[in-house]
Tab-separated table of C-alpha atoms in Angstrom:
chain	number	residue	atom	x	y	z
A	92	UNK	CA	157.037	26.114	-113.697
A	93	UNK	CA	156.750	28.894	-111.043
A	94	UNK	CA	159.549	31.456	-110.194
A	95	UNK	CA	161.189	30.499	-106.852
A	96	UNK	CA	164.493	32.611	-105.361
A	97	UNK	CA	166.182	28.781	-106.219
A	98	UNK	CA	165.188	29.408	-109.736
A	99	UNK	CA	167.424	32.420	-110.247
A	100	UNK	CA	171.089	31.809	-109.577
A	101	UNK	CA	171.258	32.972	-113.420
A	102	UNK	CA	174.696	33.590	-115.246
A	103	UNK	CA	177.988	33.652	-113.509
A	104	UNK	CA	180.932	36.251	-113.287
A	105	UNK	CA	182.950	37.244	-110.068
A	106	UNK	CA	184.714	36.355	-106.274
A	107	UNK	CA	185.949	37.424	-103.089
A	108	UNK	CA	187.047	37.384	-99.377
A	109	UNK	CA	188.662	39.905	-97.243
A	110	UNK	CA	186.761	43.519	-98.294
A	111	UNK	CA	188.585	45.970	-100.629
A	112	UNK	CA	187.540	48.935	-102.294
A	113	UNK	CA	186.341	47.822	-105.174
A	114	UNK	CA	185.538	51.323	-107.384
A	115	UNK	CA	186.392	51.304	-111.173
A	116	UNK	CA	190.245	53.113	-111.562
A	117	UNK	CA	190.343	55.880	-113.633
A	118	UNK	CA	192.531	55.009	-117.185
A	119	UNK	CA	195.516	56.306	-117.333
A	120	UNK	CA	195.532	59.936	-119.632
A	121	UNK	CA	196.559	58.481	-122.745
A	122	UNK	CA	193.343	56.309	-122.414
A	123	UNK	CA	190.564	58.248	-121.489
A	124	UNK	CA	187.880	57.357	-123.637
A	125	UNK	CA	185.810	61.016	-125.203
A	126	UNK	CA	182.251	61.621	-124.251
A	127	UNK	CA	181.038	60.214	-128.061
A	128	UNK	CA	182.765	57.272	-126.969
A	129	UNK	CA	181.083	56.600	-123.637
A	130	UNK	CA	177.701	57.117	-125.187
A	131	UNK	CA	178.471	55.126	-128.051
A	132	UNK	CA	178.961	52.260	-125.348
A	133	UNK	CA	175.903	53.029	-124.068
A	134	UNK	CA	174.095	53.213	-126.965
A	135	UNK	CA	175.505	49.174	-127.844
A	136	UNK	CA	174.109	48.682	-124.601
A	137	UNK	CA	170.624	49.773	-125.128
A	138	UNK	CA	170.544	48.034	-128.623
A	139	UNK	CA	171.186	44.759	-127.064
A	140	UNK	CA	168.054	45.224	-124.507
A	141	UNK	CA	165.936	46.979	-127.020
A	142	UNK	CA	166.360	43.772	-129.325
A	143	UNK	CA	166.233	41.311	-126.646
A	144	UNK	CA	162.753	42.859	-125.479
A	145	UNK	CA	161.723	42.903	-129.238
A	146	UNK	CA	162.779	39.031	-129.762
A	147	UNK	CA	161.104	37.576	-126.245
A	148	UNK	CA	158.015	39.431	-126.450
A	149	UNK	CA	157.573	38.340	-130.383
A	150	UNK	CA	158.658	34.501	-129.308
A	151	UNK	CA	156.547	34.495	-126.016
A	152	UNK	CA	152.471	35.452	-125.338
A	153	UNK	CA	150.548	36.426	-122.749
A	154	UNK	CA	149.496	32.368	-122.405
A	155	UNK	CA	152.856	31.432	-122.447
A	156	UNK	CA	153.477	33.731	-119.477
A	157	UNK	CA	150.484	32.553	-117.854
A	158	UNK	CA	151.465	28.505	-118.356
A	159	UNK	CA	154.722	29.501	-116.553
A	160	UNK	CA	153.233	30.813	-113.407
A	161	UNK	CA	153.841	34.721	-114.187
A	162	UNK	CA	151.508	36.945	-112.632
A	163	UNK	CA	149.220	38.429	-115.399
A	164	UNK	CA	150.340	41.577	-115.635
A	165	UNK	CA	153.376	40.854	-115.627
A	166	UNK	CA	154.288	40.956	-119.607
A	167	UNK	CA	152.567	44.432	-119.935
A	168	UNK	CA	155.220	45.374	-117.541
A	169	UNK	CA	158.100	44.193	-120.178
A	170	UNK	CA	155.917	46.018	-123.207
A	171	UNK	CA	156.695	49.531	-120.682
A	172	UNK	CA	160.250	48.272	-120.324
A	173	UNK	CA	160.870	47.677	-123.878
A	174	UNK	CA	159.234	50.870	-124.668
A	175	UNK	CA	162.015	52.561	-122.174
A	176	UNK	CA	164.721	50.365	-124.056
A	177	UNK	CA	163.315	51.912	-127.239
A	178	UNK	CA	162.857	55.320	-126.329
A	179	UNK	CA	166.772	54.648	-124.728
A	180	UNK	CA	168.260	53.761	-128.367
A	181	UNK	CA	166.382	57.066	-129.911
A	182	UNK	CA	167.305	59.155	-127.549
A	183	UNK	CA	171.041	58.350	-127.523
A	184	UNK	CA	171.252	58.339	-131.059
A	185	UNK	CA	169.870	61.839	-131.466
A	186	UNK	CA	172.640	63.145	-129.182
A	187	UNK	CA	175.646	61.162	-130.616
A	188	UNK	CA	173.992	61.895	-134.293
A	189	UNK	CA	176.055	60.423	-137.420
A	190	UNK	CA	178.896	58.641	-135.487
A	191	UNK	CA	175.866	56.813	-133.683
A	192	UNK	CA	176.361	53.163	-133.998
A	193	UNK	CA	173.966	50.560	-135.339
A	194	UNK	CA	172.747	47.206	-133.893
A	195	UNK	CA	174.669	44.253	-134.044
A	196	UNK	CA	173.650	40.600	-134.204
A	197	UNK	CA	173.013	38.654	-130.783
A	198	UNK	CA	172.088	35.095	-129.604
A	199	UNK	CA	170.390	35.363	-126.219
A	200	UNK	CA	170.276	32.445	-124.322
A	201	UNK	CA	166.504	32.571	-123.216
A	202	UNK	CA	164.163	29.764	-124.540
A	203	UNK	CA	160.949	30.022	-122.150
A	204	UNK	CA	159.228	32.765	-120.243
A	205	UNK	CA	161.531	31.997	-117.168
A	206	UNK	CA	164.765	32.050	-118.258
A	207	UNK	CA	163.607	35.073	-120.253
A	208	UNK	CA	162.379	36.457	-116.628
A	209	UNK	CA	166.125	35.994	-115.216
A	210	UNK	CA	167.696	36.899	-118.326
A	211	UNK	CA	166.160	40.668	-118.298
A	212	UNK	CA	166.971	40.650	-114.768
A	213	UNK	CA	170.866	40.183	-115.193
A	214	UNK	CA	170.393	42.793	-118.264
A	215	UNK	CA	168.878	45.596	-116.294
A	216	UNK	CA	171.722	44.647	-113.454
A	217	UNK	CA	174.173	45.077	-115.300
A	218	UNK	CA	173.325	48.140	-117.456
A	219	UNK	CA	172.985	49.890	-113.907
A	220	UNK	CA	176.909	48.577	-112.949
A	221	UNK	CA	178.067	50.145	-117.114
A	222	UNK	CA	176.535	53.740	-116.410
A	223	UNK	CA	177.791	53.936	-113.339
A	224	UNK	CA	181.247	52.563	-113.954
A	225	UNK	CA	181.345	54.626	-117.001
A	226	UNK	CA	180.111	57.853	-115.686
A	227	UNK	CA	183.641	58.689	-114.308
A	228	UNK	CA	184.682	59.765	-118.295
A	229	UNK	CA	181.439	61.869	-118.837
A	230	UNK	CA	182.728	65.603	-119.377
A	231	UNK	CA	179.893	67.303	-119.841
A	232	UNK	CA	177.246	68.188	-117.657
A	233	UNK	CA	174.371	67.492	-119.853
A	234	UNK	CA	175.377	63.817	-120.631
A	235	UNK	CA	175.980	62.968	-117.174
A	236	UNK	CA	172.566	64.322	-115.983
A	237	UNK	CA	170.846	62.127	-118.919
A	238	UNK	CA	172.496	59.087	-118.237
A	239	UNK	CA	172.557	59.615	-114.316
A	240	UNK	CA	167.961	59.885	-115.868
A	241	UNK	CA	168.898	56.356	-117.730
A	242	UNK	CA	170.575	54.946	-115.067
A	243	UNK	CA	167.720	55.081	-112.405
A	244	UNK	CA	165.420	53.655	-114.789
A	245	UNK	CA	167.250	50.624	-115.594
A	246	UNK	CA	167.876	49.902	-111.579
A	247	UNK	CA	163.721	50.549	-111.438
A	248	UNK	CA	163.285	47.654	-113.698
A	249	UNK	CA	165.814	45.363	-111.821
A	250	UNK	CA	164.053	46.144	-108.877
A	251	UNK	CA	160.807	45.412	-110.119
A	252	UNK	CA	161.913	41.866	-111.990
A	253	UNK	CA	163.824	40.711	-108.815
A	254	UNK	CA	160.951	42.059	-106.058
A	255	UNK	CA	157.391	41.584	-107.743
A	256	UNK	CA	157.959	39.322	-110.482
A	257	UNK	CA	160.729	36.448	-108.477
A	258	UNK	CA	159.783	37.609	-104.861
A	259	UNK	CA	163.008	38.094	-103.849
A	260	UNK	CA	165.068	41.382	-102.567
A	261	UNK	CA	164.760	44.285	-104.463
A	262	UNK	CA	168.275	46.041	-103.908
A	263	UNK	CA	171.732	43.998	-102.860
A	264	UNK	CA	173.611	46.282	-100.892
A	265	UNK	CA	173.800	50.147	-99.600
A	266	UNK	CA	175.507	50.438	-102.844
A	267	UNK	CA	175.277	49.201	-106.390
A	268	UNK	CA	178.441	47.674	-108.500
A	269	UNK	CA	179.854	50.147	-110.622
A	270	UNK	CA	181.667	47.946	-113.150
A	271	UNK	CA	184.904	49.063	-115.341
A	272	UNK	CA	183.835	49.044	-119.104
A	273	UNK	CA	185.793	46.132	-120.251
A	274	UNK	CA	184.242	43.753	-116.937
A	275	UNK	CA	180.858	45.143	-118.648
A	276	UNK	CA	181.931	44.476	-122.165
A	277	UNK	CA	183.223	40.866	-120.952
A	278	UNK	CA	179.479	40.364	-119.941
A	279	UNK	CA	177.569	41.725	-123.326
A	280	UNK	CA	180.172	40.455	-125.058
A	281	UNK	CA	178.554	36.914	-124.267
A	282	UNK	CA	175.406	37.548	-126.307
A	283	UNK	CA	176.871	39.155	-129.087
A	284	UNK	CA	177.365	37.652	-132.352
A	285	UNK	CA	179.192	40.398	-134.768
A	286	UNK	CA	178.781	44.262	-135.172
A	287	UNK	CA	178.652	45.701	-138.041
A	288	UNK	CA	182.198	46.696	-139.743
A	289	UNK	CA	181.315	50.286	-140.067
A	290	UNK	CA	180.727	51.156	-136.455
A	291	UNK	CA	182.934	53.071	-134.393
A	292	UNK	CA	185.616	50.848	-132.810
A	293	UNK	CA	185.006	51.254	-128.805
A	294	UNK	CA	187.489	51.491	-126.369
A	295	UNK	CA	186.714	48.237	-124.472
A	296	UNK	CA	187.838	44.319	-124.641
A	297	UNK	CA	186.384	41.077	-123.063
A	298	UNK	CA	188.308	38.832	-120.820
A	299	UNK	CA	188.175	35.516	-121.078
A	300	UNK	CA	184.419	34.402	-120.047
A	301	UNK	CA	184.441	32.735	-116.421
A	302	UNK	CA	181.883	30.056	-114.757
A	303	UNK	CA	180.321	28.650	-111.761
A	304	UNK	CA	178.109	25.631	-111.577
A	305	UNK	CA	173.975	26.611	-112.072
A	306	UNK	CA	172.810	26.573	-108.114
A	307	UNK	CA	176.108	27.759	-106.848
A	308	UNK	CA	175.759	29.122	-103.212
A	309	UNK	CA	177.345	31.292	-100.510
A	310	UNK	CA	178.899	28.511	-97.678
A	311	UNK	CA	179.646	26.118	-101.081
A	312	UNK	CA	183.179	25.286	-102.477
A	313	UNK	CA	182.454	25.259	-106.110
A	314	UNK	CA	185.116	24.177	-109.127
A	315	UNK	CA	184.974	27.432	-111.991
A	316	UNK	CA	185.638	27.521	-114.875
A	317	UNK	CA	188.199	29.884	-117.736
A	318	UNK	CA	189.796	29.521	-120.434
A	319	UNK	CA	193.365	30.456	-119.205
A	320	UNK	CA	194.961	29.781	-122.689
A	321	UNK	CA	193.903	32.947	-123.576
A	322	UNK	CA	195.107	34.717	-120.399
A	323	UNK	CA	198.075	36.459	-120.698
A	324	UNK	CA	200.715	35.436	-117.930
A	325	UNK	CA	198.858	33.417	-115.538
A	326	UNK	CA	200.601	33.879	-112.273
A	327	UNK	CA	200.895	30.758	-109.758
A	328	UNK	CA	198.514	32.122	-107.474
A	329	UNK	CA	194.973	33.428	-108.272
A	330	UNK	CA	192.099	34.720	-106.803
A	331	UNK	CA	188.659	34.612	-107.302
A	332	UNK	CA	187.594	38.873	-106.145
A	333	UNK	CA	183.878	38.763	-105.477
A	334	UNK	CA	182.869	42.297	-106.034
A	335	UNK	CA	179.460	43.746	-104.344
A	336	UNK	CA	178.704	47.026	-104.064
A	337	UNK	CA	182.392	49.260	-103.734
A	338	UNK	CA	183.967	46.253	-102.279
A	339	UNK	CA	185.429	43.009	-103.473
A	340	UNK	CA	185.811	39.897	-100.883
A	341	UNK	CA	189.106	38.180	-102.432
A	342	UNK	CA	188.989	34.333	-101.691
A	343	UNK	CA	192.786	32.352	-102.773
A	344	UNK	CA	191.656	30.168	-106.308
A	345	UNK	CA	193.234	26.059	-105.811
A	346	UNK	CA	195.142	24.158	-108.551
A	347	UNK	CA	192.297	22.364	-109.408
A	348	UNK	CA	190.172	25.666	-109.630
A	349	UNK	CA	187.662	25.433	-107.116
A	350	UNK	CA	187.060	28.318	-104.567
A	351	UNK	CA	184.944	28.515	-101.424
A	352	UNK	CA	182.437	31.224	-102.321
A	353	UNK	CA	182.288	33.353	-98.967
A	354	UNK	CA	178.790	32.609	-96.581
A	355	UNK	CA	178.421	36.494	-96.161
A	356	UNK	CA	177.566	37.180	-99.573
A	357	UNK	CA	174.106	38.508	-100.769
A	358	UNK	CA	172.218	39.841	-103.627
A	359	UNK	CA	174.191	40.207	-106.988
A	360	UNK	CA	177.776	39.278	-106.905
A	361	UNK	CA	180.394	40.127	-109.817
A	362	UNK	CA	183.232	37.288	-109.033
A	363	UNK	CA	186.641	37.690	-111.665
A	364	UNK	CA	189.546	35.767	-111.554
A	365	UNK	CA	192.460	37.879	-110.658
A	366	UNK	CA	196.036	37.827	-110.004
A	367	UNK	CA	196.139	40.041	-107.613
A	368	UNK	CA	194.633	39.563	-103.970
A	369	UNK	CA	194.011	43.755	-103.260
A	370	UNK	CA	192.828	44.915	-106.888
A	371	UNK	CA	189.923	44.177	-109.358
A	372	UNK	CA	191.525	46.220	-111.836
A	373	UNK	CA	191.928	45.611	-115.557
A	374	UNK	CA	195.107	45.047	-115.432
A	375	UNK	CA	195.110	42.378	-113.270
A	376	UNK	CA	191.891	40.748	-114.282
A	377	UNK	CA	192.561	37.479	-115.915
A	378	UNK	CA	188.787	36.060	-116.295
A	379	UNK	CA	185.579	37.426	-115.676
A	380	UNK	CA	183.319	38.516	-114.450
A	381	UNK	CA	180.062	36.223	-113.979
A	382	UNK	CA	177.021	36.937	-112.770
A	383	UNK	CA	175.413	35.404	-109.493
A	384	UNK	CA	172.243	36.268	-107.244
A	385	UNK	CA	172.023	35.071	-103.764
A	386	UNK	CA	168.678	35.609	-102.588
A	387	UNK	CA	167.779	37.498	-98.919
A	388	UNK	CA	164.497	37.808	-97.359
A	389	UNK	CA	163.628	40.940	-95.496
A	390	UNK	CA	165.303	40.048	-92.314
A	391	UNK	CA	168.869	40.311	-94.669
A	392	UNK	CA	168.892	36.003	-94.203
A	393	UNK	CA	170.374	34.094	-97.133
A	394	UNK	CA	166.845	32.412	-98.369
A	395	UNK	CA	168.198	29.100	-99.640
């Protein structure tokens, strides 16, 4: 099977339609997570790649990345990444020490080569949207410089998975997503069985998981898909915000839950389903987000 831009419309979280500001709002100061916390977050983070590197490269061999199309060297490439993923987990747990927490159980939805390809993609995404969307409650000066270190290695190997490995663009927009730590959570949350009892509680929650049909496009009116039961007060009127970079595109949500997704729209998109037509705030977040990648060649042209 060989990788094509068409191949990758991956996971799906997040919407919009007139541009907002779209930057992660501070908690409120009874709230504000500490510094242990934050890494701590991290740290579940980085246990989640480190084992999802472990599991695909046990599960898949250099033949079975060859039979898929992959270039050759490209699974030496995800040894160095898991190595970084590794070194990540070590590192974070020397600084947080005893209140570190441990690995929990996951189910990752990869089951060949590819779909481990596009997997690792979203992964690396979205850890570079967490650190910086976290960043905001790092105190001291130390921790933000080492995860600021973190941060640009993680958008490195997004780069790399989406430009030499799927041939498509190697950035999305001027700016990357920062993401608010319960939007992130909502996303790990996915692959993430149970944790184990004794580690420390985290200051996050997911929202109910949101959908788009596989092959969605920018130009297409698409039906989604939530689970709104578990919404709490789900006003008459929704949106779909599709955040990109510090902006969010906010496109009206129908009855019967379909939503245009806006023809502008490139790179990685975070759509959420929100009640609010301005915001992309927690507390107006009722689903979401999803992941989607819209493809661009080099002359900034949707490539589907």
């Amino acid at each position: 099977m060989k990788v094509t831009p068409a191949s990758v419309t991956l996971l799906v979280v997040a919407a919009l339609h007139d541009l907002c500001v779209a930057v992660p709002a501070k908690r409120d100061d009874t709230s504000i997570p500490t510094d242990i916390q934050i890494l701590n977050f991290a740290l579940t983070l980085e246990h989640l790649e480190n084992a999802f590197y472990t599991q695909g490269l046990q599960k898949y061999t250099q033949q079975d990345f060859l039979d898929a199309d992959l270039p050759t060297w490209a699974r030496g490439r995800w040894n160095e990444i898991a190595q970084h993923e590794s070194t990540h987990v070590s590192f974070l747990e020397g600084v947080i020490g005893e209140q570190a927490v441990q690995p929990c159980t996951y189910s990752f939805p990869d089951t060949d080569p590819i779909s481990f390809v596009t997997t690792s993609f979203m992964l690396e995404t979205v850890g570079v949207s967490a650190y910086s969307g976290a960043a905001q409650f790092l105190s001291q000066s130390d921790y933000i410089t080492s995860s600021g270190a973190i941060l640009a290695v993680e958008a490195r190997q997004s780069a790399w998975i989406n430009s030499a490995v799927l041939k498509a663009n190697p950035w999305n927009t001027a700016f990357d997503t920062p993401l608010s730590l319960n939007h992130v959570w909502t996303l790990a949350s996915g692959v993430i069985v149970s944790c184990p009892s004794s580690n420390m509680p985290l200051p996050v929650k997911a929202f109910p998981a949101l959908s788009f049909p596989a092959g969605a496009q920018p130009g297409q009116t698409v039906q989604v898909s939530f689970n709104a039961t578990t919404a709490p007060s789900v006003p008459p009127q929704l949106y779909v915000a599709f955040i990109a970079g510090l902006g969010a595109t906010f496109v009206p949500l129908s009855s019967d839950n379909t939503v245009e997704i806006p023809s502008t729209l490139l790179g990685v998109v975070f759509p959420i389903i929100t009640s609010s037509s301005t915001a992309v705030t927690d507390n107006v977040t009722i689903a979401g987000p999803a992941f989607l990648s819209f493809h661009f060649n080099s002359d900034g042209e949707d490539e589907l």
